[in-house]
């Protein structure tokens, strides 16, 4: 056990933030902490890190356990260069290295060698210190620094770059890089995926999956949680509950749990209704009074099951176009953007959109994705190329920086100033759908959180009645529940959608086409994010195979014997290529089967556990249902195992 928190409570005045929260993180365990915005996740991490007091409860950790805590958007403030700051992490190793150099100088000194006893002691100290330096990674310091900086997107930065010259997002990424280099026993990370592009996100996931210590992470990135964590702790209504598995498994378990509790509640309510009806009908009849009194006593003693609470109140909205656009919605032709007539940010960007299409624009940070959107909406002129809109296209643009919001307005004024013809009651109803109720509508925009500003922007977007939505990072600042509501609204949208996103879960759910922006233009891929990744991997393998084939064919000689040998080499190459392709397919299917087996085993264990509960095994009909479900899942499990054994033995 690395860390254990039991019954943690925290209040601000009469307002409770956390009420009896418990959590445990063991060695090498990866735990995701989830909950809606305002649930108290960041507060809880601050308490665990010792940066905030708490009202009641206990926190235990082993004395030797080191904890590294990275707060949300906590940029690195330093007057050092990038390399100096990263090197400072290894101060004990640097000191040991300097000590070793001094010892080496003494060993080489003939005067020291004259004293044999002193010389032997020096050699022994040197051997011990040298072993310590090696065991603690002294020879890998610079390699680790280069690897982590490259992975976190600083590969092109000069080591002597002053940290003070970096942007806020870059400072946040550098703070994350430093804590990774520190390699504490327990990493506690609050929204570490903010400000990361997809390439950096993928690197971070792979790094954390191989991390030697434990991890406790707050994140709204569902793809990240699915790939990384082995348990989810949910904070809801000030309380915590633990679920085994990744985010998708947590959602399945939570839904199944709610369904079972609701059935138990409804069954008890039916029983109560029957008993109360019997009492009312028979309490005054002499022949049945005793039985009625007995039922009344049973009702009084009955332990009532509370109605299970569904999801907390969530935003509720939809995007409804005022009218339909023409079939040809957008043509972007050879667009290039340069700043101050210098090197182009990107050039030759071209693509088209037809009515009803959904496309995602992706690419690394700084490549110019938001700039390209600005060219489309007319807030920036392209250096070269053209943007042409079709007929009857009505555009609504979502700006990730929320620059279109007036910080001096109240929430109510922000909507009313743009839609003055609407009645106040209508505006308040709309804002209520976006979780602004009562006095919330009188809050100033400047005082809102990122998530609240996002909801205001979405409410204005909804009222626009557009048939073309252009969204720049729409899931930023939204909690998991709000992201799912947005996805549902966009899935029902009957217009055309173009969006930028680093949210790979969102990309998988929404995108029908991927537009990858790079310095020389746009590459297009049909399908969602996973399809894009598969296609990129396939293209990479084809390129490698082509390079191998080219290498094989360049060795051809002009004589017949050499030519025959070359044909044989090419034939062998083709056979090898087919074998490699079949092996890749086999490995993919094995991985898929192992995932299915793991999920089914968890479901079987869950059902078997439920069947041990008295309210289930004493209910014949309910038990029958569970047994049938268990039989089906075990049959599926057996089929998966059989296929896995065949493939594993090949």
Tab-separated table of N, CA, C and O in Angstrom, residues 12-65:
chain	number	residue	atom	x	y	z
A	12	UNK	N	-16.577	24.102	3.574
A	12	UNK	CA	-16.313	25.537	3.614
A	12	UNK	C	-17.541	26.186	4.243
A	12	UNK	O	-18.574	26.337	3.592
A	13	UNK	N	-17.420	26.517	5.521
A	13	UNK	CA	-18.584	27.025	6.233
A	13	UNK	C	-19.627	25.933	6.357
A	13	UNK	O	-19.343	24.832	6.830
A	14	UNK	N	-20.840	26.204	5.881
A	14	UNK	CA	-21.915	25.198	5.954
A	14	UNK	C	-21.966	24.336	4.701
A	14	UNK	O	-22.757	23.397	4.622
A	15	UNK	N	-21.134	24.663	3.708
A	15	UNK	CA	-21.157	23.912	2.446
A	15	UNK	C	-20.159	22.753	2.482
A	15	UNK	O	-18.956	22.951	2.601
A	16	UNK	N	-20.694	21.532	2.377
A	16	UNK	CA	-19.854	20.340	2.378
A	16	UNK	C	-19.302	20.098	0.977
A	16	UNK	O	-20.033	20.137	-0.009
A	17	UNK	N	-17.986	19.867	0.902
A	17	UNK	CA	-17.343	19.562	-0.380
A	17	UNK	C	-17.078	18.065	-0.485
A	17	UNK	O	-17.353	17.436	-1.509
A	18	UNK	N	-16.522	17.476	0.576
A	18	UNK	CA	-16.252	16.045	0.645
A	18	UNK	C	-16.851	15.514	1.941
A	18	UNK	O	-16.775	16.170	2.979
A	19	UNK	N	-17.432	14.319	1.879
A	19	UNK	CA	-18.071	13.769	3.067
A	19	UNK	C	-17.756	12.276	3.186
A	19	UNK	O	-18.429	11.435	2.601
A	20	UNK	N	-16.695	11.956	3.928
A	20	UNK	CA	-16.344	10.555	4.152
A	20	UNK	C	-15.732	9.876	2.945
A	20	UNK	O	-16.045	8.715	2.650
A	21	UNK	N	-14.846	10.568	2.234
A	21	UNK	CA	-14.213	10.007	1.035
A	21	UNK	C	-13.088	9.051	1.438
A	21	UNK	O	-12.236	9.391	2.260
A	22	UNK	N	-13.083	7.868	0.849
A	22	UNK	CA	-12.033	6.879	1.125
A	22	UNK	C	-11.403	6.415	-0.183
A	22	UNK	O	-12.086	6.324	-1.213
A	23	UNK	N	-10.110	6.129	-0.102
A	23	UNK	CA	-9.371	5.725	-1.306
A	23	UNK	C	-8.080	5.043	-0.894
A	23	UNK	O	-7.476	5.400	0.120
A	24	UNK	N	-7.688	4.041	-1.681
A	24	UNK	CA	-6.412	3.363	-1.437
A	24	UNK	C	-5.701	3.148	-2.767
A	24	UNK	O	-6.325	2.766	-3.758
A	25	UNK	N	-4.395	3.401	-2.767
A	25	UNK	CA	-3.575	3.156	-3.957
A	25	UNK	C	-2.438	2.233	-3.560
A	25	UNK	O	-1.674	2.533	-2.636
A	26	UNK	N	-2.329	1.103	-4.248
A	26	UNK	CA	-1.271	0.129	-3.975
A	26	UNK	C	-0.125	0.287	-4.973
A	26	UNK	O	-0.232	1.023	-5.953
A	27	UNK	N	0.949	-0.426	-4.717
A	27	UNK	CA	2.106	-0.372	-5.614
A	27	UNK	C	1.709	-0.715	-7.047
A	27	UNK	O	0.967	-1.668	-7.287
A	28	UNK	N	2.203	0.082	-7.980
A	28	UNK	CA	2.008	-0.126	-9.419
A	28	UNK	C	0.547	-0.054	-9.859
A	28	UNK	O	0.219	-0.398	-10.995
A	29	UNK	N	-0.338	0.394	-8.962
A	29	UNK	CA	-1.745	0.503	-9.322
A	29	UNK	C	-1.993	1.835	-10.022
A	29	UNK	O	-1.373	2.845	-9.705
A	30	UNK	N	-2.922	1.826	-10.996
A	30	UNK	CA	-3.294	3.053	-11.701
A	30	UNK	C	-4.760	3.333	-11.416
A	30	UNK	O	-5.635	2.586	-11.858
A	31	UNK	N	-5.042	4.415	-10.691
A	31	UNK	CA	-6.404	4.736	-10.262
A	31	UNK	C	-6.844	6.048	-10.899
A	31	UNK	O	-6.129	7.050	-10.837
A	32	UNK	N	-8.012	6.030	-11.525
A	32	UNK	CA	-8.592	7.248	-12.088
A	32	UNK	C	-9.625	7.813	-11.132
A	32	UNK	O	-10.472	7.084	-10.610
A	33	UNK	N	-9.554	9.116	-10.884
A	33	UNK	CA	-10.503	9.801	-9.995
A	33	UNK	C	-11.424	10.637	-10.880
A	33	UNK	O	-10.968	11.538	-11.585
A	34	UNK	N	-12.731	10.318	-10.867
A	34	UNK	CA	-13.667	10.987	-11.769
A	34	UNK	C	-14.826	11.589	-10.991
A	34	UNK	O	-15.061	11.256	-9.837
A	35	UNK	N	-15.549	12.461	-11.661
A	35	UNK	CA	-16.700	13.127	-11.073
A	35	UNK	C	-16.961	14.407	-11.836
A	35	UNK	O	-16.095	14.905	-12.559
A	36	UNK	N	-18.167	14.969	-11.679
A	36	UNK	CA	-18.511	16.188	-12.403
A	36	UNK	C	-17.665	17.348	-11.896
A	36	UNK	O	-17.072	17.284	-10.811
A	37	UNK	N	-17.601	18.436	-12.689
A	37	UNK	CA	-16.905	19.637	-12.235
A	37	UNK	C	-17.527	20.123	-10.930
A	37	UNK	O	-18.753	20.201	-10.807
A	38	UNK	N	-16.679	20.446	-9.958
A	38	UNK	CA	-17.176	20.904	-8.662
A	38	UNK	C	-17.413	19.792	-7.662
A	38	UNK	O	-17.849	20.043	-6.534
A	39	UNK	N	-17.115	18.526	-8.062
A	39	UNK	CA	-17.349	17.397	-7.152
A	39	UNK	C	-16.328	17.344	-6.021
A	39	UNK	O	-16.546	16.672	-5.012
A	40	UNK	N	-15.193	18.012	-6.186
A	40	UNK	CA	-14.178	18.038	-5.133
A	40	UNK	C	-12.937	17.217	-5.440
A	40	UNK	O	-12.129	16.957	-4.544
A	41	UNK	N	-12.729	16.841	-6.710
A	41	UNK	CA	-11.596	15.993	-7.070
A	41	UNK	C	-10.268	16.691	-6.799
A	41	UNK	O	-9.356	16.114	-6.187
A	42	UNK	N	-10.148	17.932	-7.286
A	42	UNK	CA	-8.893	18.676	-7.094
A	42	UNK	C	-8.654	18.971	-5.623
A	42	UNK	O	-7.513	18.913	-5.137
A	43	UNK	N	-9.719	19.271	-4.898
A	43	UNK	CA	-9.605	19.501	-3.448
A	43	UNK	C	-9.062	18.263	-2.759
A	43	UNK	O	-8.177	18.346	-1.893
A	44	UNK	N	-9.575	17.107	-3.143
A	44	UNK	CA	-9.151	15.844	-2.540
A	44	UNK	C	-7.660	15.590	-2.811
A	44	UNK	O	-6.912	15.189	-1.911
A	45	UNK	N	-7.212	15.839	-4.052
A	45	UNK	CA	-5.790	15.651	-4.369
A	45	UNK	C	-4.918	16.601	-3.546
A	45	UNK	O	-3.850	16.210	-3.057
A	46	UNK	N	-5.363	17.845	-3.384
A	46	UNK	CA	-4.606	18.804	-2.584
A	46	UNK	C	-4.485	18.338	-1.134
A	46	UNK	O	-3.436	18.489	-0.503
A	47	UNK	N	-5.559	17.747	-0.616
A	47	UNK	CA	-5.538	17.216	0.755
A	47	UNK	C	-4.541	16.064	0.856
A	47	UNK	O	-3.724	16.003	1.779
A	48	UNK	N	-4.590	15.148	-0.126
A	48	UNK	CA	-3.683	13.996	-0.113
A	48	UNK	C	-2.226	14.438	-0.228
A	48	UNK	O	-1.329	13.808	0.341
A	49	UNK	N	-1.996	15.539	-0.964
A	49	UNK	CA	-0.636	16.034	-1.158
A	49	UNK	C	-0.151	16.865	0.025
A	49	UNK	O	1.004	17.301	0.046
A	50	UNK	N	-1.033	17.082	1.005
A	50	UNK	CA	-0.645	17.863	2.178
A	50	UNK	C	-0.678	19.353	1.955
A	50	UNK	O	-0.137	20.120	2.757
A	51	UNK	N	-1.323	19.800	0.865
A	51	UNK	CA	-1.372	21.220	0.558
A	51	UNK	C	-2.645	21.885	1.058
A	51	UNK	O	-2.823	23.098	0.893
A	52	UNK	N	-3.550	21.095	1.639
A	52	UNK	CA	-4.797	21.645	2.166
A	52	UNK	C	-5.209	20.843	3.396
A	52	UNK	O	-5.023	19.625	3.443
A	53	UNK	N	-5.771	21.518	4.376
A	53	UNK	CA	-6.233	20.844	5.595
A	53	UNK	C	-7.573	20.160	5.327
A	53	UNK	O	-8.245	20.441	4.331
A	54	UNK	N	-7.967	19.256	6.228
A	54	UNK	CA	-9.272	18.599	6.120
A	54	UNK	C	-9.910	18.540	7.507
A	54	UNK	O	-9.232	18.675	8.532
A	55	UNK	N	-11.218	18.367	7.531
A	55	UNK	CA	-11.961	18.458	8.788
A	55	UNK	C	-11.923	17.165	9.590
A	55	UNK	O	-11.826	17.187	10.815
A	56	UNK	N	-12.031	16.039	8.919
A	56	UNK	CA	-12.018	14.751	9.620
A	56	UNK	C	-11.535	13.662	8.684
A	56	UNK	O	-11.493	13.835	7.469
A	57	UNK	N	-11.187	12.502	9.282
A	57	UNK	CA	-10.669	11.381	8.504
A	57	UNK	C	-9.196	11.155	8.783
A	57	UNK	O	-8.581	11.855	9.610
A	58	UNK	N	-8.631	10.166	8.105
A	58	UNK	CA	-7.225	9.812	8.315
A	58	UNK	C	-6.533	9.541	6.982
A	58	UNK	O	-7.147	9.019	6.042
A	59	UNK	N	-5.252	9.897	6.924
A	59	UNK	CA	-4.429	9.612	5.748
A	59	UNK	C	-3.180	8.877	6.214
A	59	UNK	O	-2.484	9.336	7.120
A	60	UNK	N	-2.927	7.710	5.610
A	60	UNK	CA	-1.757	6.907	5.972
A	60	UNK	C	-0.903	6.673	4.730
A	60	UNK	O	-1.417	6.398	3.648
A	61	UNK	N	0.410	6.788	4.896
A	61	UNK	CA	1.337	6.378	3.851
A	61	UNK	C	2.627	5.918	4.515
A	61	UNK	O	2.975	6.363	5.611
A	62	UNK	N	3.296	4.986	3.838
A	62	UNK	CA	4.562	4.495	4.374
A	62	UNK	C	5.577	5.635	4.419
A	62	UNK	O	5.583	6.510	3.552
A	63	UNK	N	6.441	5.628	5.451
A	63	UNK	CA	7.403	6.721	5.631
A	63	UNK	C	8.319	6.897	4.431
A	63	UNK	O	8.678	8.002	4.057
A	64	UNK	N	8.678	5.773	3.811
A	64	UNK	CA	9.630	5.854	2.698
A	64	UNK	C	8.954	6.191	1.367
A	64	UNK	O	9.622	6.400	0.356
A	65	UNK	N	7.615	6.233	1.341
A	65	UNK	CA	6.896	6.511	0.093
A	65	UNK	C	7.054	7.970	-0.314
A	65	UNK	O	6.776	8.882	0.461
